[in-house]
XYZ file of C-alpha atoms in Angstrom:
556
model
C -33.718 -15.385 -0.373
C -36.638 -13.252 -1.332
C -36.866 -12.054 2.343
C -33.328 -11.532 3.129
C -32.514 -8.907 5.481
C -30.494 -5.774 4.555
C -28.262 -6.057 7.674
C -27.823 -8.722 9.972
C -25.719 -8.250 13.360
C -24.356 -11.092 15.196
C -22.354 -12.130 18.389
C -23.627 -9.242 20.436
C -24.762 -8.785 23.831
C -28.177 -6.991 23.104
C -29.679 -5.043 25.738
C -33.160 -4.605 24.041
C -35.313 -2.946 26.707
C -37.947 -5.493 25.543
C -39.477 -6.714 28.638
C -40.538 -10.163 27.112
C -37.080 -10.540 25.650
C -34.660 -8.418 27.365
C -31.704 -9.760 26.154
C -30.420 -11.825 23.006
C -27.296 -12.292 20.641
C -28.307 -11.269 17.330
C -30.733 -9.030 15.113
C -31.887 -8.217 11.676
C -33.011 -5.386 9.841
C -35.019 -4.702 6.806
C -36.831 -2.138 5.163
C -35.671 0.574 7.895
C -37.443 -1.631 10.654
C -36.237 -4.395 12.834
C -37.320 -7.662 11.505
C -36.084 -10.191 14.150
C -34.229 -10.385 17.545
C -32.584 -13.913 18.479
C -30.034 -16.044 18.792
C -27.226 -16.193 16.551
C -28.220 -19.377 15.003
C -31.820 -17.938 14.451
C -30.634 -14.673 12.704
C -27.866 -15.887 10.596
C -30.464 -17.952 8.545
C -31.899 -14.698 7.673
C -29.109 -13.309 6.032
C -28.732 -13.571 2.132
C -26.113 -12.830 -0.594
C -26.783 -9.125 -0.396
C -26.840 -8.924 3.501
C -24.414 -6.792 5.310
C -23.191 -8.761 8.165
C -21.700 -7.159 11.448
C -19.985 -8.886 13.778
C -20.433 -7.141 16.941
C -17.353 -9.164 18.687
C -19.312 -9.512 22.165
C -20.070 -5.615 22.457
C -23.018 -4.142 24.149
C -25.881 -3.723 21.128
C -28.586 -1.223 21.889
C -31.356 1.045 20.605
C -29.705 3.959 19.077
C -28.461 6.575 21.405
C -30.554 9.841 21.635
C -29.083 12.777 23.101
C -32.057 14.734 24.351
C -30.450 18.097 24.882
C -27.976 19.502 22.339
C -27.368 22.912 20.265
C -26.543 21.263 16.939
C -25.652 24.341 14.960
C -23.332 25.868 17.705
C -21.912 22.450 18.012
C -21.413 21.856 14.455
C -19.722 25.162 14.110
C -17.473 24.588 17.200
C -15.855 21.438 15.702
C -13.575 24.161 13.757
C -12.823 26.438 16.801
C -9.841 26.736 19.216
C -11.150 24.581 22.375
C -9.671 25.964 25.516
C -10.672 22.924 27.462
C -8.410 22.614 30.478
C -6.176 25.190 29.432
C -4.878 27.620 32.244
C -2.364 30.364 32.724
C -1.642 33.387 30.533
C 1.226 32.075 28.966
C -0.885 28.918 27.566
C -3.827 30.980 26.615
C -1.794 33.260 24.650
C 0.558 30.482 22.732
C -2.841 28.686 22.089
C -4.650 31.836 20.444
C -1.670 33.057 18.415
C -0.871 29.453 17.007
C -4.544 29.072 16.078
C -5.191 32.638 14.907
C -1.803 32.377 12.661
C -3.360 29.516 10.914
C -6.619 31.333 10.165
C -5.430 34.798 8.534
C -8.632 35.405 6.762
C -11.033 34.834 9.856
C -13.020 37.809 11.083
C -13.221 36.892 14.522
C -10.705 34.612 16.066
C -13.192 32.671 18.465
C -12.304 30.217 21.303
C -14.800 27.862 23.380
C -14.483 25.989 26.763
C -12.627 28.748 28.500
C -12.513 28.472 32.439
C -13.850 31.428 34.485
C -10.402 31.100 36.101
C -8.421 30.796 32.776
C -5.993 33.326 34.209
C -6.064 32.181 37.596
C -8.288 31.636 40.761
C -9.924 34.751 41.254
C -8.527 36.655 38.595
C -11.199 38.162 36.045
C -10.379 38.166 32.503
C -10.575 41.699 30.882
C -10.354 42.967 27.391
C -6.691 44.487 28.148
C -5.652 40.844 29.169
C -6.809 39.711 25.621
C -5.323 42.578 24.072
C -1.685 41.611 25.311
C -2.689 38.040 23.450
C -4.194 39.580 20.286
C -4.087 43.116 19.817
C -4.964 43.918 16.089
C -7.886 41.312 15.483
C -11.115 40.672 17.143
C -10.906 37.778 19.582
C -13.302 36.252 21.884
C -13.557 33.428 24.381
C -16.631 31.536 25.244
C -16.947 30.367 28.659
C -17.502 26.532 28.998
C -21.082 26.889 29.792
C -21.771 29.099 26.680
C -23.199 31.827 29.171
C -20.334 34.236 29.189
C -17.719 35.516 26.528
C -14.591 37.476 26.889
C -13.853 40.049 24.367
C -10.902 41.981 23.373
C -10.971 45.684 22.811
C -10.977 45.246 18.831
C -13.944 42.931 19.014
C -15.738 45.181 21.417
C -15.201 48.215 18.977
C -16.211 46.283 15.745
C -19.226 45.392 17.513
C -20.195 48.605 18.600
C -20.382 47.925 22.542
C -17.134 49.088 23.663
C -18.992 51.958 25.384
C -21.915 49.915 26.190
C -25.324 49.127 24.651
C -29.023 48.094 25.358
C -29.308 44.415 26.024
C -32.187 42.120 26.574
C -33.290 41.514 30.021
C -31.090 38.983 31.952
C -27.835 39.978 29.877
C -25.040 42.422 30.441
C -22.117 44.164 29.217
C -20.041 44.811 32.248
C -19.001 47.925 32.565
C -15.804 49.419 33.938
C -15.748 53.005 36.359
C -14.273 54.493 33.045
C -17.389 54.027 31.113
C -15.876 51.354 28.972
C -16.734 47.383 28.676
C -14.466 45.224 30.812
C -14.626 42.816 28.081
C -17.217 40.335 30.222
C -20.410 39.558 28.049
C -23.001 38.173 30.055
C -25.491 35.585 28.494
C -26.433 35.781 24.590
C -28.285 39.185 24.707
C -24.707 40.819 25.068
C -22.439 38.597 23.190
C -24.604 38.268 20.260
C -23.180 41.223 19.000
C -19.655 40.199 18.937
C -20.971 36.744 17.397
C -22.389 38.880 14.644
C -18.478 39.300 13.598
C -17.978 35.754 12.728
C -17.768 33.807 9.335
C -21.306 32.853 9.753
C -22.434 36.191 10.683
C -24.269 34.840 13.744
C -26.527 32.549 11.729
C -25.335 29.611 14.050
C -26.659 31.539 17.189
C -29.570 33.400 15.854
C -31.846 30.272 16.827
C -30.775 31.075 20.375
C -30.515 34.925 20.465
C -33.931 35.435 19.148
C -35.547 32.196 17.999
C -36.160 33.964 14.717
C -34.377 33.247 11.088
C -31.437 35.181 9.825
C -31.665 38.685 9.115
C -30.994 39.546 6.054
C -32.208 36.298 4.838
C -29.267 33.842 4.163
C -28.413 33.789 0.599
C -28.451 30.528 -1.636
C -24.572 30.361 -0.938
C -24.910 31.095 2.613
C -27.657 28.026 3.021
C -25.435 25.388 1.161
C -22.528 26.401 3.303
C -24.470 26.110 6.569
C -25.926 22.901 5.337
C -22.249 21.496 4.859
C -21.540 22.648 8.426
C -24.689 20.664 9.905
C -23.461 17.720 7.752
C -20.254 17.681 9.355
C -21.823 18.020 12.838
C -24.386 15.651 12.498
C -21.712 12.875 11.161
C -19.826 13.965 14.238
C -22.761 12.727 16.179
C -23.250 9.634 14.093
C -19.655 8.596 14.851
C -20.528 8.545 18.746
C -23.354 6.288 18.280
C -26.086 8.825 18.110
C -28.908 7.935 16.039
C -31.357 11.095 17.466
C -31.068 14.628 18.800
C -33.360 17.018 20.756
C -32.276 20.596 19.647
C -32.554 23.020 22.163
C -32.720 26.311 19.979
C -34.580 26.575 16.945
C -35.988 28.437 14.236
C -37.625 27.958 10.864
C -34.442 28.070 8.990
C -32.481 25.146 10.766
C -35.728 23.064 10.120
C -35.702 23.738 6.478
C -31.979 23.048 6.392
C -32.453 19.701 8.123
C -35.300 19.110 5.915
C -33.363 19.700 2.588
C -30.679 17.292 3.909
C -33.110 14.729 4.671
C -34.606 14.978 1.043
C -31.084 14.887 -0.472
C -30.624 11.623 1.529
C -27.727 13.387 3.677
C -29.377 13.500 7.036
C -27.632 10.500 9.663
C -29.686 11.538 12.564
C -33.224 12.113 13.547
C -33.634 15.695 14.818
C -36.300 17.357 16.591
C -36.419 21.274 16.828
C -38.502 23.613 18.882
C -39.643 27.003 18.570
C -37.383 29.154 20.869
C -39.801 31.514 22.887
C -37.586 34.604 24.613
C -39.105 36.628 27.329
C -39.402 39.714 25.346
C -41.884 37.663 22.787
C -45.478 38.155 22.863
C -47.510 35.287 23.572
C -49.046 34.890 20.129
C -45.684 33.992 18.952
C -46.829 30.349 19.896
C -48.579 30.267 16.872
C -45.390 29.856 15.158
C -44.838 26.613 17.132
C -47.819 25.106 15.802
C -47.129 26.124 12.040
C -43.693 24.356 12.758
C -45.459 21.304 14.202
C -47.584 21.442 11.188
C -44.972 21.906 8.645
C -42.309 19.483 10.018
C -43.856 16.358 10.753
C -41.484 13.551 9.431
C -39.646 10.610 11.112
C -36.551 12.360 10.890
C -37.259 16.351 11.073
C -40.136 17.472 13.201
C -40.752 20.001 16.072
C -44.104 20.204 18.086
C -42.062 21.547 21.184
C -41.376 24.883 22.870
C -37.981 25.790 24.609
C -37.606 28.722 27.124
C -34.968 29.963 29.194
C -35.622 30.774 32.917
C -32.303 31.602 34.279
C -28.759 31.714 33.348
C -25.913 29.614 35.177
C -24.434 29.362 39.021
C -20.870 30.538 37.778
C -21.813 33.883 36.598
C -24.538 34.212 39.571
C -27.036 34.359 36.706
C -29.048 31.224 38.077
C -32.115 32.185 39.589
C -32.086 31.081 43.596
C -34.462 30.784 46.189
C -32.080 32.815 48.890
C -29.419 35.201 47.888
C -25.815 33.751 46.899
C -23.516 33.649 49.761
C -21.616 36.957 50.312
C -24.221 38.827 48.341
C -27.159 39.796 50.030
C -28.982 41.443 47.065
C -28.392 38.807 44.508
C -30.833 36.298 43.710
C -29.794 35.977 39.800
C -32.092 36.569 37.113
C -35.530 35.060 36.654
C -35.927 35.730 32.941
C -40.174 35.443 32.823
C -41.997 36.879 35.632
C -44.499 34.607 37.215
C -47.668 35.310 35.838
C -45.852 36.076 32.534
C -44.753 32.475 32.480
C -47.949 30.797 33.813
C -49.812 32.438 30.830
C -47.347 31.056 28.670
C -47.507 27.637 29.802
C -51.191 27.600 30.036
C -51.537 28.540 26.343
C -48.899 26.234 25.149
C -50.374 23.366 26.894
C -53.806 23.931 25.673
C -52.241 23.846 22.321
C -50.869 20.487 22.886
C -47.301 21.536 22.788
C -44.496 20.300 24.890
C -42.505 22.572 26.551
C -38.689 22.082 27.904
C -37.393 25.033 30.005
C -33.774 25.616 31.152
C -33.634 26.060 34.993
C -30.663 25.596 36.940
C -31.235 27.539 40.248
C -33.974 26.439 42.652
C -36.093 29.476 42.319
C -35.989 28.666 38.260
C -37.038 25.108 39.160
C -39.574 26.450 41.350
C -41.030 29.013 38.844
C -41.102 26.490 36.185
C -42.820 23.978 38.224
C -45.212 26.847 39.273
C -46.074 27.499 35.481
C -46.740 23.736 34.783
C -49.020 23.517 37.645
C -50.973 26.508 36.534
C -51.175 24.952 33.040
C -52.741 21.786 34.517
C -55.100 23.598 36.789
C -56.593 25.492 33.916
C -56.419 22.840 31.217
C -56.948 19.587 33.072
C -53.844 16.833 33.340
C -52.628 15.402 30.192
C -49.884 13.152 28.915
C -47.667 16.523 28.166
C -44.366 15.288 29.101
C -43.176 18.646 30.199
C -39.304 18.737 30.667
C -37.016 21.069 32.739
C -33.664 20.988 31.688
C -30.504 21.023 34.082
C -32.166 21.021 37.481
C -28.542 21.764 39.003
C -30.024 23.000 42.496
C -33.475 21.865 43.431
C -35.362 22.766 46.912
C -36.370 19.734 48.524
C -40.119 20.763 48.891
C -40.097 20.494 44.855
C -38.876 17.066 44.479
C -42.567 15.467 45.131
C -43.587 17.768 42.664
C -41.656 16.575 39.717
C -43.538 13.250 39.607
C -46.792 14.864 40.806
C -47.263 16.903 37.708
C -45.610 14.281 35.449
C -42.531 16.483 34.726
C -39.426 14.918 33.147
C -36.069 15.655 34.713
C -33.528 16.343 31.750
C -30.331 16.100 33.277
C -26.624 16.067 31.938
C -24.099 14.073 33.838
C -21.128 15.817 32.615
C -22.355 19.084 34.060
C -22.014 17.914 37.541
C -18.502 18.310 39.130
C -18.147 14.794 39.949
C -17.478 14.260 36.069
C -14.059 16.366 36.434
C -14.859 18.874 33.665
C -16.067 21.670 36.134
C -14.641 22.499 39.584
C -16.840 21.858 42.544
C -18.240 24.964 43.975
C -17.118 25.539 47.570
C -19.753 25.386 49.959
C -20.547 28.976 51.029
C -19.084 30.331 47.833
C -21.667 30.044 45.115
C -23.804 27.469 46.855
C -24.969 27.685 50.354
C -24.182 24.776 52.476
C -28.043 23.784 52.740
C -27.992 23.690 48.804
C -25.140 21.227 48.368
C -27.019 18.040 49.186
C -29.412 19.006 46.480
C -26.959 20.100 43.846
C -26.864 17.485 40.849
C -29.491 15.257 42.757
C -29.680 12.600 40.144
C -30.464 9.850 42.991
C -33.026 11.703 44.859
C -34.679 12.986 41.528
C -35.085 9.526 40.205
C -36.190 8.236 43.863
C -38.764 10.916 43.958
C -40.485 8.981 40.886
C -39.736 11.360 38.314
C -38.701 10.400 34.630
C -35.196 11.198 34.202
C -33.554 11.650 30.672
C -29.812 11.846 30.127
C -28.041 14.073 27.621
C -24.960 16.286 27.114
C -25.809 19.713 26.358
C -23.445 19.589 23.313
C -21.074 21.554 22.732
C -21.157 22.761 26.435
C -19.502 19.512 26.889
C -18.464 16.995 24.528
C -21.379 14.709 22.568
C -19.347 11.649 23.151
C -21.741 9.252 24.964
C -19.197 7.122 27.027
C -17.828 10.149 29.216
C -21.320 10.735 30.345
C -22.274 7.218 31.060
C -19.266 7.089 33.132
C -20.146 10.366 34.807
C -23.826 9.202 35.918
C -22.196 5.741 37.163
C -18.801 7.342 38.753
C -18.215 5.789 42.280
C -15.519 8.898 42.475
C -17.471 11.186 44.995
C -16.598 14.575 46.092
C -16.922 14.005 49.783
C -17.833 16.650 52.338
C -21.615 17.746 51.867
C -21.407 16.538 48.441
C -24.072 13.252 48.049
C -23.276 10.031 46.144
C -25.306 10.375 43.069
C -24.094 7.464 41.197
C -26.598 5.543 38.794
C -26.810 1.878 37.987
C -25.874 0.779 34.170
C -29.411 -0.077 33.145
C -30.762 2.903 34.511
C -28.115 5.225 33.098
C -28.651 3.317 29.316
C -32.268 3.581 29.657
C -32.087 7.456 30.255
C -29.947 7.652 27.126
C -32.234 5.547 24.704
C -35.336 4.157 25.853
C -36.523 7.104 27.698
C -35.499 9.582 25.343
C -37.612 7.829 22.893
C -40.383 8.036 25.355
C -40.053 11.850 26.144
C -40.281 12.473 22.220
C -43.535 10.421 22.460
C -42.014 7.701 20.169
C -41.981 4.987 22.860
C -44.302 2.763 20.417
C -41.808 2.975 17.708
C -38.046 3.710 18.886
C -36.023 3.089 21.993
C -36.567 -0.779 21.979
C -34.705 -3.481 20.038
C -37.892 -5.450 18.891
C -39.677 -6.482 15.592
C -41.307 -3.737 14.051
C -39.622 -0.849 15.799
C -36.917 1.792 13.893
C -33.799 0.491 13.006
C -31.989 2.708 14.933
C -29.002 0.834 16.841
C -25.553 1.687 18.423
C -23.291 -1.385 18.299
C -20.149 -0.670 20.980
C -16.956 -2.294 20.633
C -16.994 -3.610 24.553
C -19.766 -5.302 26.469
C -20.432 -2.483 29.153
C -21.764 -4.869 31.769
C -18.170 -6.214 31.959
C -16.439 -2.929 32.518
C -15.931 -1.121 35.805
C -17.640 2.666 35.638
C -14.211 4.219 35.427
C -13.165 2.108 32.168
C -16.618 3.084 30.435
C -14.595 5.680 28.484
C -12.413 3.141 26.865
C -15.582 1.484 24.937
C -16.293 3.246 21.598
C -19.064 2.849 18.682
C -18.073 -0.035 16.515
C -21.265 0.868 14.168
C -24.249 3.392 13.958
C -27.467 2.502 12.368
C -30.278 4.946 11.915
C -33.276 4.240 9.754
C -31.899 0.922 8.966
C -28.547 2.604 7.246
C -25.360 2.414 8.557
C -24.330 5.977 9.515
C -20.868 5.313 10.961
C -18.685 2.041 10.698
C -15.084 1.447 11.773
């Protein structure tokens, strides 16, 4: 049979997102494209002697999951770090750190992730002295679960030359004690990057976030090879979780070059978009680098064309930019990393260049400032199909809700960040959030109802990249009560926001995100029929196989 399919998938429950053929049993793949979608009998006839036949055993079959907000290099590195998720109390922390450190005698920095702000107890601040009691003679650092705060011991602070403070970028802080020494708490990347450089990677995994530039000094051939293996491990982890595409949220030429080399070597299991990361201290002419990235990297598997910025920090450290002061902190509005006029000028220039923008904005003040910038760009350049994005939107002022759709702005949301998912505690109204803000916190339903396009993602490694917990969180019937609103989503909306709509936001809706003949053969096959599961049982489902570019990148 000369036209036999390369891969045939049978006995599935296909959710195609093709309005002309929304469901099916089977599909065929050939030459990296979907060649047919139909019944088992129709598709079985397309198999030949060399065709790989996959029995979906009644599970859901979807366009490949696209995680539209990740930090690929950190996430890949983090797979080998000490995970403190859920750990509480000094003794538990001491035992975990010492056990991990004993197994890694040559590591220049003992680094742990996902530490709670209250890891040592409610209202108890972690200090360098606490960490000295755990590991006094080796550099030790704990990264908060949101990746916006680090706590370091005295040895780490001394080796990083910041025990007595240092000048850091605007919006970052080395928290100082009354005696003139650092407490150990380092707020935001401009402060903790000094400690990150002590790691075996020398901070190369974070440089795309710290400066958006390339490693200095440039990575050696051995370092590049080492870093590629780390990325392969992370990308394979993504494929095991049903993921075929990633939108990176920090970037530089270095990451793009490594990914392109992996693609040329046939070792890239996911498609990856990497942006220019523009910092608040960068000259506006640095946008020319984004244009160069777009020109140099434009394949189906590695591409650019987007600018990433941070407008603020996070709620837990009071660095998210809010419209009214934090409760009990009359002078504290958080940190706006870009001034209004500065940001408007950047948006107008980037938009005129045809670049897409995605901006981290968690507080309601940050969301407003980003919308103002996008509106300024439209007023100057005219409206276009820009698909500019706001990342997170953890709190929004009700006056801003209609502006999302009016300006064509995409709401890029992370279900596992919401306290309804159980990974992070709910803020007590009147503590970090004012009571009137709670109704508009993690307001997925209100945002979707406003007419704005909604995309879902994880922000890996802030939370696990596993898609199933995110689906469960988005659909969760378990609500927080009190002033917190029910934000649960339907199954079809949730799946669309993780597949079809993430293809749309990257301008690939004409060839990706739908199971339809001629489209890219990016497919996620699950071992359960999701439509038959209660939302709380979605975590039991898992990928059976993942296909990217018509190649099986994971199979059980």
